[in-house]
PDB file of C-alpha atoms in Angstrom:
ATOM      1  CA  MET A 637      26.158   8.162  -8.126  1.00 34.00           C
ATOM      2  CA  ASN A 638      23.336   5.874  -7.220  1.00 38.00           C
ATOM      3  CA  PRO A 639      20.566   5.653  -9.873  1.00 37.00           C
ATOM      4  CA  ILE A 640      16.812   6.255  -9.450  1.00 36.00           C
ATOM      5  CA  PRO A 641      14.290   6.052 -12.271  1.00 35.00           C
ATOM      6  CA  LEU A 642      12.180   8.562 -13.895  1.00 33.00           C
ATOM      7  CA  LEU A 643       8.433   7.640 -13.873  1.00 33.00           C
ATOM      8  CA  ASN A 644       7.865   8.132 -17.460  1.00 32.00           C
ATOM      9  CA  PRO A 645       9.699   6.619 -20.520  1.00 31.00           C
ATOM     10  CA  ILE A 646      12.209   9.007 -22.201  1.00 32.00           C
ATOM     11  CA  ASN A 647      13.895   9.238 -25.492  1.00 33.00           C
ATOM     12  CA  SER A 648      16.539   6.264 -25.355  1.00 35.00           C
ATOM     13  CA  SER A 649      18.338   7.047 -28.683  1.00 37.00           C
ATOM     14  CA  ARG A 650      21.962   6.022 -29.156  1.00 38.00           C
ATOM     15  CA  ASN A 651      23.200   9.660 -28.315  1.00 45.00           C
ATOM     16  CA  VAL A 652      21.152   9.839 -25.277  1.00 37.00           C
ATOM     17  CA  ARG A 653      22.409   6.360 -24.102  1.00 34.00           C
ATOM     18  CA  LYS A 654      26.085   7.401 -24.677  1.00 39.00           C
ATOM     19  CA  LYS A 655      25.487  10.583 -22.701  1.00 41.00           C
ATOM     20  CA  ALA A 656      23.879   8.754 -19.824  1.00 36.00           C
ATOM     21  CA  ALA A 657      26.805   6.206 -19.714  1.00 36.00           C
ATOM     22  CA  LYS A 658      29.124   9.189 -19.194  1.00 37.00           C
ATOM     23  CA  GLN A 659      26.980  10.379 -16.309  1.00 37.00           C
ATOM     24  CA  ASN A 660      27.067   6.895 -14.542  1.00 35.00           C
ATOM     25  CA  VAL A 661      23.487   6.301 -15.045  1.00 38.00           C
ATOM     26  CA  CYS A 662      21.823   3.242 -16.390  1.00 44.00           C
ATOM     27  CA  PHE A 663      18.691   2.129 -18.357  1.00 45.00           C
ATOM     28  CA  TYR A 664      16.063  -0.622 -17.651  1.00 48.00           C
ATOM     29  CA  LYS A 665      14.270  -0.826 -20.829  1.00 48.00           C
ATOM     30  CA  ARG A 666      13.259   2.657 -21.867  1.00 46.00           C
ATOM     31  CA  LYS A 667      13.527   4.238 -18.571  1.00 51.00           C
ATOM     32  CA  LEU A 668      16.445   6.187 -17.240  1.00 49.00           C
ATOM     33  CA  PHE A 669      17.721   6.074 -13.756  1.00 54.00           C
ATOM     34  CA  TYR A 670      18.816   9.004 -11.668  1.00 41.00           C
ATOM     35  CA  PRO A 671      20.339   9.808  -8.238  1.00 52.00           C
ATOM     36  CA  MET A 672      18.907   8.021  -5.336  1.00 62.00           C
ATOM     37  CA  ASN A 673      17.874  11.021  -3.265  1.00 63.00           C
ATOM     38  CA  GLU A 674      15.078  11.730  -5.605  1.00 62.00           C
ATOM     39  CA  LEU A 675      13.528   8.300  -5.328  1.00 70.00           C
ATOM     40  CA  MET A 676      12.054   8.896  -1.805  1.00 68.00           C
ATOM     41  CA  ASN A 677       9.096  10.923  -3.272  1.00 74.00           C
ATOM     42  CA  ASN A 678       8.079   7.878  -5.403  1.00 86.00           C
ATOM     43  CA  PRO A 679       4.622   6.481  -4.434  1.00 91.00           C
ATOM     44  CA  TRP A 680       6.154   3.058  -4.258  1.00 94.00           C
ATOM     45  CA  LEU A 681       8.658   3.967  -1.543  1.00 93.00           C
ATOM     46  CA  ASN A 682       6.797   7.008   0.330  1.00 90.00           C
ATOM     47  CA  LEU A 683       7.273   4.934   3.742  1.00 93.00           C
ATOM     48  CA  ALA A 684      10.845   4.188   3.295  1.00 92.00           C
ATOM     49  CA  TYR A 685      13.273   4.406   6.251  1.00 92.00           C
ATOM     50  CA  THR A 686      16.803   5.272   5.405  1.00 91.00           C
ATOM     51  CA  PRO A 687      18.951   5.731   8.592  1.00 91.00           C
ATOM     52  CA  ALA A 688      22.523   7.194   7.808  1.00 90.00           C
ATOM     53  CA  SER A 689      23.935   4.094   9.721  1.00 90.00           C
ATOM     54  CA  ALA A 690      22.347   1.597   7.313  1.00 92.00           C
ATOM     55  CA  THR A 691      24.668  -0.968   5.903  1.00 92.00           C
ATOM     56  CA  TRP A 692      21.981  -2.972   3.828  1.00 94.00           C
ATOM     57  CA  ASN A 693      18.699  -2.462   2.362  1.00 95.00           C
ATOM     58  CA  LEU A 694      15.543  -4.676   3.400  1.00 97.00           C
ATOM     59  CA  ILE A 695      12.911  -4.552   0.594  1.00 98.00           C
ATOM     60  CA  CYS A 696       9.431  -5.857   1.753  1.00 98.00           C
ATOM     61  CA  PHE A 697       6.472  -6.986  -0.160  1.00 98.00           C
ATOM     62  CA  PRO A 698       3.041  -7.181   1.712  1.00 95.00           C
ATOM     63  CA  PHE A 699       0.585 -10.041   1.811  1.00 93.00           C
ATOM     64  CA  ALA A 700      -2.692 -10.113  -0.054  1.00 90.00           C
ATOM     65  CA  GLY A 701      -4.842  -7.064   0.827  1.00 89.00           C
ATOM     66  CA  GLY A 702      -1.953  -5.673   2.769  1.00 91.00           C
ATOM     67  CA  SER A 703       0.065  -2.370   2.432  1.00 94.00           C
ATOM     68  CA  ALA A 704       3.414  -0.910   3.261  1.00 95.00           C
ATOM     69  CA  GLU A 705       2.089   0.542   6.348  1.00 95.00           C
ATOM     70  CA  TYR A 706       2.222  -2.769   7.903  1.00 95.00           C
ATOM     71  CA  PHE A 707       5.896  -2.647   8.096  1.00 96.00           C
ATOM     72  CA  LEU A 708       6.124   0.642   9.844  1.00 95.00           C
ATOM     73  CA  PRO A 709       6.701  -1.111  13.390  1.00 95.00           C
ATOM     74  CA  TRP A 710       9.810  -2.648  12.049  1.00 96.00           C
ATOM     75  CA  ARG A 711      11.552   0.771  11.920  1.00 93.00           C
ATOM     76  CA  ALA A 712      12.214   0.652  15.539  1.00 92.00           C
ATOM     77  CA  LEU A 713      13.626  -2.980  15.293  1.00 93.00           C
ATOM     78  CA  LEU A 714      15.879  -2.291  12.360  1.00 89.00           C
ATOM     79  CA  ASN A 715      17.572   1.017  13.331  1.00 80.00           C
ATOM     80  CA  ASP A 716      20.760   0.025  11.294  1.00 86.00           C
ATOM     81  CA  VAL A 717      18.953  -1.169   8.300  1.00 93.00           C
ATOM     82  CA  ALA A 718      17.355   0.835   5.371  1.00 94.00           C
ATOM     83  CA  LEU A 719      13.817  -0.351   5.285  1.00 96.00           C
ATOM     84  CA  TYR A 720      11.914  -0.116   2.045  1.00 96.00           C
ATOM     85  CA  PRO A 721       8.163  -1.344   2.287  1.00 97.00           C
ATOM     86  CA  ILE A 722       6.790  -1.500  -1.213  1.00 97.00           C
ATOM     87  CA  GLN A 723       3.346   0.358  -1.719  1.00 96.00           C
ATOM     88  CA  LEU A 724       1.688  -1.546  -4.258  1.00 96.00           C
ATOM     89  CA  PRO A 725      -1.030   0.077  -6.403  1.00 95.00           C
ATOM     90  CA  GLY A 726      -4.627  -0.197  -5.243  1.00 93.00           C
ATOM     91  CA  ARG A 727      -4.207   0.234  -1.570  1.00 92.00           C
ATOM     92  CA  SER A 728      -3.444   2.931   1.070  1.00 90.00           C
ATOM     93  CA  ALA A 729      -2.546   6.525  -0.423  1.00 91.00           C
ATOM     94  CA  ARG A 730      -2.612   4.446  -3.944  1.00 93.00           C
ATOM     95  CA  TRP A 731      -6.154   3.337  -3.467  1.00 91.00           C
ATOM     96  CA  GLN A 732      -7.416   4.912  -6.566  1.00 91.00           C
ATOM     97  CA  GLU A 733      -4.785   3.204  -8.731  1.00 93.00           C
ATOM     98  CA  GLN A 734      -5.715  -0.148 -10.277  1.00 92.00           C
ATOM     99  CA  ALA A 735      -4.122  -3.260  -8.438  1.00 92.00           C
ATOM    100  CA  HIS A 736      -2.203  -5.408 -10.873  1.00 93.00           C
ATOM    101  CA  SER A 737      -3.615  -9.018 -11.491  1.00 88.00           C
ATOM    102  CA  THR A 738      -0.644 -10.299 -13.218  1.00 91.00           C
ATOM    103  CA  ILE A 739       2.923 -10.563 -12.120  1.00 92.00           C
ATOM    104  CA  ASP A 740       4.264  -9.491 -15.614  1.00 92.00           C
ATOM    105  CA  GLY A 741       2.388  -6.147 -15.355  1.00 92.00           C
ATOM    106  CA  LEU A 742       3.581  -5.625 -11.818  1.00 94.00           C
ATOM    107  CA  LEU A 743       7.242  -6.373 -12.618  1.00 93.00           C
ATOM    108  CA  GLU A 744       7.173  -4.156 -15.837  1.00 90.00           C
ATOM    109  CA  GLU A 745       5.980  -1.157 -13.612  1.00 90.00           C
ATOM    110  CA  MET A 746       7.992  -1.965 -10.447  1.00 92.00           C
ATOM    111  CA  MET A 747      11.554  -3.171 -11.682  1.00 91.00           C
ATOM    112  CA  PRO A 748      12.659   0.460 -12.490  1.00 87.00           C
ATOM    113  CA  ILE A 749      11.829   1.396  -8.879  1.00 88.00           C
ATOM    114  CA  LEU A 750      13.711  -1.550  -7.456  1.00 91.00           C
ATOM    115  CA  ILE A 751      17.025  -1.663  -9.442  1.00 89.00           C
ATOM    116  CA  PRO A 752      18.460   1.408  -7.865  1.00 88.00           C
ATOM    117  CA  LEU A 753      17.946  -0.101  -4.319  1.00 89.00           C
ATOM    118  CA  ILE A 754      19.922  -3.330  -5.291  1.00 90.00           C
ATOM    119  CA  GLN A 755      22.768  -1.287  -6.660  1.00 84.00           C
ATOM    120  CA  ALA A 756      23.237   0.864  -3.746  1.00 80.00           C
ATOM    121  CA  LYS A 757      23.942  -1.626  -0.924  1.00 89.00           C
ATOM    122  CA  PRO A 758      23.749  -5.173  -0.007  1.00 94.00           C
ATOM    123  CA  TYR A 759      20.138  -6.000  -0.153  1.00 96.00           C
ATOM    124  CA  VAL A 760      17.467  -8.504   1.103  1.00 97.00           C
ATOM    125  CA  LEU A 761      14.052  -9.271  -0.432  1.00 98.00           C
ATOM    126  CA  PHE A 762      11.302 -10.163   2.098  1.00 98.00           C
ATOM    127  CA  GLY A 763       7.855 -11.303   1.336  1.00 97.00           C
ATOM    128  CA  HIS A 764       4.980 -12.665   3.384  1.00 97.00           C
ATOM    129  CA  SER A 765       2.270 -14.908   1.644  1.00 93.00           C
ATOM    130  CA  MET A 766       1.631 -13.102  -1.586  1.00 94.00           C
ATOM    131  CA  GLY A 767       4.602 -10.951  -0.864  1.00 96.00           C
ATOM    132  CA  GLY A 768       6.667 -14.214  -0.857  1.00 96.00           C
ATOM    133  CA  TYR A 769       5.383 -14.888  -4.404  1.00 94.00           C
ATOM    134  CA  ILE A 770       6.353 -11.324  -5.630  1.00 96.00           C
ATOM    135  CA  ALA A 771       9.718 -11.374  -3.851  1.00 97.00           C
ATOM    136  CA  TYR A 772      10.748 -14.775  -5.623  1.00 96.00           C
ATOM    137  CA  MET A 773       9.673 -13.526  -8.812  1.00 94.00           C
ATOM    138  CA  VAL A 774      11.499 -10.243  -8.430  1.00 96.00           C
ATOM    139  CA  ALA A 775      14.665 -12.246  -7.560  1.00 96.00           C
ATOM    140  CA  LYS A 776      14.054 -14.477 -10.640  1.00 95.00           C
ATOM    141  CA  LYS A 777      13.626 -11.484 -12.877  1.00 93.00           C
ATOM    142  CA  LEU A 778      16.952  -9.869 -11.482  1.00 94.00           C
ATOM    143  CA  LYS A 779      18.542 -13.206 -12.366  1.00 94.00           C
ATOM    144  CA  ASP A 780      17.010 -13.325 -15.762  1.00 92.00           C
ATOM    145  CA  LEU A 781      18.408  -9.712 -16.430  1.00 90.00           C
ATOM    146  CA  GLY A 782      21.805 -10.577 -15.285  1.00 91.00           C
ATOM    147  CA  LEU A 783      21.652  -8.195 -12.446  1.00 92.00           C
ATOM    148  CA  LYS A 784      22.834  -8.760  -8.924  1.00 93.00           C
ATOM    149  CA  GLU A 785      20.685 -11.406  -7.037  1.00 96.00           C
ATOM    150  CA  PRO A 786      19.785 -10.668  -3.322  1.00 97.00           C
ATOM    151  CA  ASP A 787      22.194 -11.275  -0.625  1.00 96.00           C
ATOM    152  CA  CYS A 788      19.257 -13.224   0.841  1.00 96.00           C
ATOM    153  CA  LEU A 789      15.730 -14.102  -0.098  1.00 98.00           C
ATOM    154  CA  VAL A 790      13.435 -14.191   2.908  1.00 98.00           C
ATOM    155  CA  LEU A 791      10.143 -15.966   2.209  1.00 98.00           C
ATOM    156  CA  SER A 792       7.409 -16.176   4.941  1.00 97.00           C
ATOM    157  CA  ALA A 793       4.289 -18.515   4.704  1.00 95.00           C
ATOM    158  CA  VAL A 794       4.442 -18.997   1.072  1.00 94.00           C
ATOM    159  CA  PRO A 795       4.938 -22.665  -0.496  1.00 92.00           C
ATOM    160  CA  ALA A 796       7.674 -23.423  -2.824  1.00 91.00           C
ATOM    161  CA  PRO A 797       6.570 -23.388  -6.515  1.00 86.00           C
ATOM    162  CA  MET A 798       6.373 -27.238  -6.772  1.00 85.00           C
ATOM    163  CA  HIS A 799       3.527 -27.040  -4.259  1.00 84.00           C
ATOM    164  CA  TRP A 800       1.714 -24.229  -5.851  1.00 80.00           C
ATOM    165  CA  ASN A 801      -1.837 -25.327  -6.450  1.00 68.00           C
ATOM    166  CA  ASN A 802      -2.718 -24.438 -10.173  1.00 61.00           C
ATOM    167  CA  SER A 803      -6.147 -26.077 -10.001  1.00 57.00           C
ATOM    168  CA  LYS A 804      -7.621 -24.360  -7.016  1.00 70.00           C
ATOM    169  CA  LYS A 805      -8.818 -20.967  -8.257  1.00 82.00           C
ATOM    170  CA  ILE A 806      -9.700 -18.998  -5.203  1.00 81.00           C
ATOM    171  CA  SER A 807     -10.365 -15.863  -7.209  1.00 80.00           C
ATOM    172  CA  THR A 808     -13.114 -17.595  -8.694  1.00 82.00           C
ATOM    173  CA  LEU A 809     -15.138 -18.386  -5.535  1.00 83.00           C
ATOM    174  CA  SER A 810     -18.417 -16.621  -4.894  1.00 83.00           C
ATOM    175  CA  GLN A 811     -18.373 -13.591  -2.631  1.00 82.00           C
ATOM    176  CA  GLU A 812     -19.538 -15.551   0.332  1.00 79.00           C
ATOM    177  CA  GLU A 813     -16.978 -18.397  -0.058  1.00 82.00           C
ATOM    178  CA  PHE A 814     -14.099 -15.933  -0.861  1.00 78.00           C
ATOM    179  CA  SER A 815     -15.095 -13.881   2.423  1.00 78.00           C
ATOM    180  CA  LEU A 816     -15.130 -16.917   4.413  1.00 78.00           C
ATOM    181  CA  PHE A 817     -11.717 -18.118   3.251  1.00 78.00           C
ATOM    182  CA  PHE A 818     -10.052 -14.773   4.255  1.00 77.00           C
ATOM    183  CA  GLU A 819     -12.093 -14.649   7.565  1.00 74.00           C
ATOM    184  CA  GLN A 820     -10.821 -18.219   8.421  1.00 72.00           C
ATOM    185  CA  LEU A 821      -7.117 -17.290   7.358  1.00 72.00           C
ATOM    186  CA  GLY A 822      -7.104 -14.487   9.949  1.00 68.00           C
ATOM    187  CA  GLY A 823      -5.472 -11.151   9.716  1.00 60.00           C
ATOM    188  CA  PHE A 824      -8.626  -9.089   9.967  1.00 60.00           C
ATOM    189  CA  ASP A 825      -9.614  -7.077  12.827  1.00 60.00           C
ATOM    190  CA  PRO A 826     -12.939  -8.372  13.954  1.00 59.00           C
ATOM    191  CA  GLU A 827     -14.186  -4.599  14.390  1.00 62.00           C
ATOM    192  CA  LEU A 828     -13.401  -3.961  10.556  1.00 60.00           C
ATOM    193  CA  LEU A 829     -15.708  -6.886   9.467  1.00 56.00           C
ATOM    194  CA  LYS A 830     -18.562  -4.822  10.671  1.00 57.00           C
ATOM    195  CA  HIS A 831     -18.003  -1.995   8.191  1.00 61.00           C
ATOM    196  CA  LYS A 832     -19.601  -3.041   4.828  1.00 65.00           C
ATOM    197  CA  SER A 833     -18.088  -0.410   2.767  1.00 71.00           C
ATOM    198  CA  PHE A 834     -14.533  -1.091   3.980  1.00 64.00           C
ATOM    199  CA  MET A 835     -14.863  -4.842   3.502  1.00 70.00           C
ATOM    200  CA  ASP A 836     -16.408  -4.439   0.132  1.00 75.00           C
ATOM    201  CA  PHE A 837     -13.323  -2.488  -0.923  1.00 78.00           C
ATOM    202  CA  GLN A 838     -10.961  -5.020   0.883  1.00 77.00           C
ATOM    203  CA  MET A 839     -12.497  -8.039  -0.767  1.00 81.00           C
ATOM    204  CA  SER A 840     -12.167  -6.522  -4.163  1.00 84.00           C
ATOM    205  CA  LEU A 841      -8.616  -5.730  -3.606  1.00 88.00           C
ATOM    206  CA  LEU A 842      -7.994  -9.235  -2.165  1.00 88.00           C
ATOM    207  CA  ARG A 843      -9.615 -10.818  -5.305  1.00 88.00           C
ATOM    208  CA  GLN A 844      -7.105  -8.834  -7.382  1.00 89.00           C
ATOM    209  CA  ASP A 845      -4.149  -9.787  -5.180  1.00 90.00           C
ATOM    210  CA  VAL A 846      -5.115 -13.421  -5.505  1.00 88.00           C
ATOM    211  CA  ARG A 847      -5.412 -13.347  -9.275  1.00 88.00           C
ATOM    212  CA  LEU A 848      -1.865 -11.988  -9.130  1.00 89.00           C
ATOM    213  CA  CYS A 849      -0.824 -15.061  -7.044  1.00 88.00           C
ATOM    214  CA  GLU A 850      -2.428 -17.517  -9.434  1.00 86.00           C
ATOM    215  CA  HIS A 851      -0.684 -15.853 -12.208  1.00 84.00           C
ATOM    216  CA  CYS A 852       2.627 -16.472 -10.466  1.00 81.00           C
ATOM    217  CA  HIS A 853       1.527 -20.281 -10.365  1.00 78.00           C
ATOM    218  CA  THR A 854       1.586 -20.216 -14.180  1.00 72.00           C
ATOM    219  CA  LYS A 855       5.056 -19.011 -14.487  1.00 76.00           C
ATOM    220  CA  GLU A 856       8.249 -21.145 -15.039  1.00 77.00           C
ATOM    221  CA  THR A 857      10.576 -21.523 -11.883  1.00 81.00           C
ATOM    222  CA  SER A 858      14.409 -21.713 -11.533  1.00 87.00           C
ATOM    223  CA  ARG A 859      16.925 -22.046  -9.034  1.00 93.00           C
ATOM    224  CA  LEU A 860      18.514 -18.814  -7.600  1.00 96.00           C
ATOM    225  CA  ASN A 861      22.150 -18.132  -6.835  1.00 96.00           C
ATOM    226  CA  CYS A 862      21.344 -16.624  -3.430  1.00 96.00           C
ATOM    227  CA  PRO A 863      20.576 -17.913   0.124  1.00 96.00           C
ATOM    228  CA  ILE A 864      17.050 -18.591   0.910  1.00 97.00           C
ATOM    229  CA  LEU A 865      15.530 -18.181   4.411  1.00 98.00           C
ATOM    230  CA  ALA A 866      12.146 -19.720   4.726  1.00 97.00           C
ATOM    231  CA  ILE A 867       9.890 -19.112   7.536  1.00 97.00           C
ATOM    232  CA  SER A 868       6.677 -21.079   8.434  1.00 95.00           C
ATOM    233  CA  ALA A 869       4.313 -21.119  11.326  1.00 95.00           C
ATOM    234  CA  THR A 870       3.276 -24.039  13.642  1.00 94.00           C
ATOM    235  CA  ASP A 871      -0.448 -23.494  13.179  1.00 92.00           C
ATOM    236  CA  ASP A 872      -0.784 -22.160   9.717  1.00 91.00           C
ATOM    237  CA  PRO A 873      -3.590 -24.191   8.222  1.00 86.00           C
ATOM    238  CA  HIS A 874      -2.581 -23.112   4.596  1.00 86.00           C
ATOM    239  CA  VAL A 875       1.121 -23.596   4.314  1.00 90.00           C
ATOM    240  CA  GLN A 876       2.694 -26.815   5.439  1.00 89.00           C
ATOM    241  CA  PRO A 877       6.247 -26.846   6.950  1.00 90.00           C
ATOM    242  CA  GLU A 878       7.369 -29.346   4.338  1.00 92.00           C
ATOM    243  CA  HIS A 879       6.097 -27.149   1.488  1.00 92.00           C
ATOM    244  CA  MET A 880       8.320 -24.436   2.940  1.00 95.00           C
ATOM    245  CA  GLN A 881      11.234 -26.933   3.191  1.00 95.00           C
ATOM    246  CA  ALA A 882      10.884 -27.453  -0.535  1.00 94.00           C
ATOM    247  CA  TRP A 883      12.527 -24.047  -1.079  1.00 96.00           C
ATOM    248  CA  GLU A 884      15.804 -25.761  -0.363  1.00 96.00           C
ATOM    249  CA  GLN A 885      15.609 -27.029  -3.961  1.00 94.00           C
ATOM    250  CA  LEU A 886      15.703 -23.632  -5.396  1.00 95.00           C
ATOM    251  CA  SER A 887      18.908 -22.114  -3.958  1.00 96.00           C
ATOM    252  CA  THR A 888      22.291 -23.088  -5.189  1.00 95.00           C
ATOM    253  CA  VAL A 889      24.035 -21.506  -2.244  1.00 93.00           C
ATOM    254  CA  LYS A 890      22.352 -22.183   1.108  1.00 95.00           C
ATOM    255  CA  PHE A 891      19.040 -22.780   2.613  1.00 97.00           C
ATOM    256  CA  THR A 892      17.789 -22.094   6.136  1.00 96.00           C
ATOM    257  CA  HIS A 893      14.182 -23.018   7.524  1.00 97.00           C
ATOM    258  CA  GLU A 894      12.908 -21.507  10.626  1.00 96.00           C
ATOM    259  CA  ILE A 895       9.732 -22.332  12.301  1.00 95.00           C
ATOM    260  CA  MET A 896       7.755 -20.103  14.643  1.00 95.00           C
ATOM    261  CA  SER A 897       4.770 -20.579  16.727  1.00 95.00           C
ATOM    262  CA  GLY A 898       1.532 -19.029  15.566  1.00 93.00           C
ATOM    263  CA  ASP A 899      -0.826 -19.063  12.597  1.00 91.00           C
ATOM    264  CA  HIS A 900      -0.595 -17.765   9.012  1.00 91.00           C
ATOM    265  CA  PHE A 901      -0.101 -14.161  10.382  1.00 91.00           C
ATOM    266  CA  TYR A 902       2.354 -15.019  13.165  1.00 93.00           C
ATOM    267  CA  LEU A 903       4.450 -12.186  12.233  1.00 92.00           C
ATOM    268  CA  THR A 904       2.084  -9.660  13.656  1.00 91.00           C
ATOM    269  CA  LYS A 905       2.807 -10.818  17.194  1.00 91.00           C
ATOM    270  CA  LYS A 906       6.439 -12.139  16.408  1.00 94.00           C
ATOM    271  CA  LYS A 907       7.908  -9.255  14.614  1.00 94.00           C
ATOM    272  CA  ASP A 908      10.648  -8.883  17.194  1.00 95.00           C
ATOM    273  CA  THR A 909      11.633 -12.450  16.788  1.00 96.00           C
ATOM    274  CA  LEU A 910      11.176 -12.332  12.998  1.00 96.00           C
ATOM    275  CA  THR A 911      13.280  -9.129  12.460  1.00 96.00           C
ATOM    276  CA  ARG A 912      16.039 -10.634  14.779  1.00 95.00           C
ATOM    277  CA  VAL A 913      16.172 -13.942  12.740  1.00 95.00           C
ATOM    278  CA  ILE A 914      16.421 -11.785   9.403  1.00 95.00           C
ATOM    279  CA  LYS A 915      19.096  -9.822  10.767  1.00 93.00           C
ATOM    280  CA  GLN A 916      21.120 -12.720  12.084  1.00 92.00           C
ATOM    281  CA  GLN A 917      20.925 -14.388   8.725  1.00 91.00           C
ATOM    282  CA  VAL A 918      21.955 -11.395   6.797  1.00 89.00           C
ATOM    283  CA  ASN A 919      24.860 -10.596   9.006  1.00 86.00           C
ATOM    284  CA  GLN A 920      26.180 -13.965   8.287  1.00 85.00           C
ATOM    285  CA  GLU A 921      25.730 -13.419   4.590  1.00 81.00           C
ATOM    286  CA  VAL A 922      27.105  -9.888   4.242  1.00 76.00           C
ATOM    287  CA  GLY A 923      29.346  -9.680   7.272  1.00 66.00           C
ATOM    288  CA  THR A 924      27.847  -6.696   8.913  1.00 57.00           C
TER     289      THR A 924
END
């Protein structure tokens, strides 16, 4: 029986734990996990795509200001893969929830959702930019908990920890400087820039997400016992290829570095190529 979590803590007394053990369920701290088929109604996974033919799980974390909807086009490209785009609080259908500004708070709430997914099938963590920070921290947390590390960790446009800039606090920039930084980075539809109410909301979310990234920068790093696939773009002004290459130092198993043409948001136009590269890498690791 594949486990999934209840959303609220429950009584985790010794008797309850013994009973749960007999039912082949497990605990993460004070939260109990139940069968996987109930998990799809969870707001973190409301856009999950789970074809019956899937042989492995791809768990995706969005970039700053992004949402799970960004990964919807991947469904058509990954018809034999279970796709789990994570919907973080503070965006899309969860826009009324408070976005996390610390990685500790995010992991505390999110890990009970992720643990069932890593137990069900071979799995891959993918993250782009901020999502890469989150993916690495999730993999590190799983290692610290003694749980199964990913069959592959795919990190896109996010520098290795030894190149994280702890002194440059983007979250403290003035509103004008902050907006200019992200407009230059790209990723915004020019038409959306004309809508002040949308941009005010988006910039507030971005600032929270940037604080989350900066909080990641303060955390200790460690080597992982899983393959790492790093992907950088030729014209990304904020992430240098050598900073992606440095992820090699954090895998005890295998490291691969792919460079694609494009800017920081190369994956919008290169989703076919990106998903093909991910599938090829995973097929080598899990033999599917």
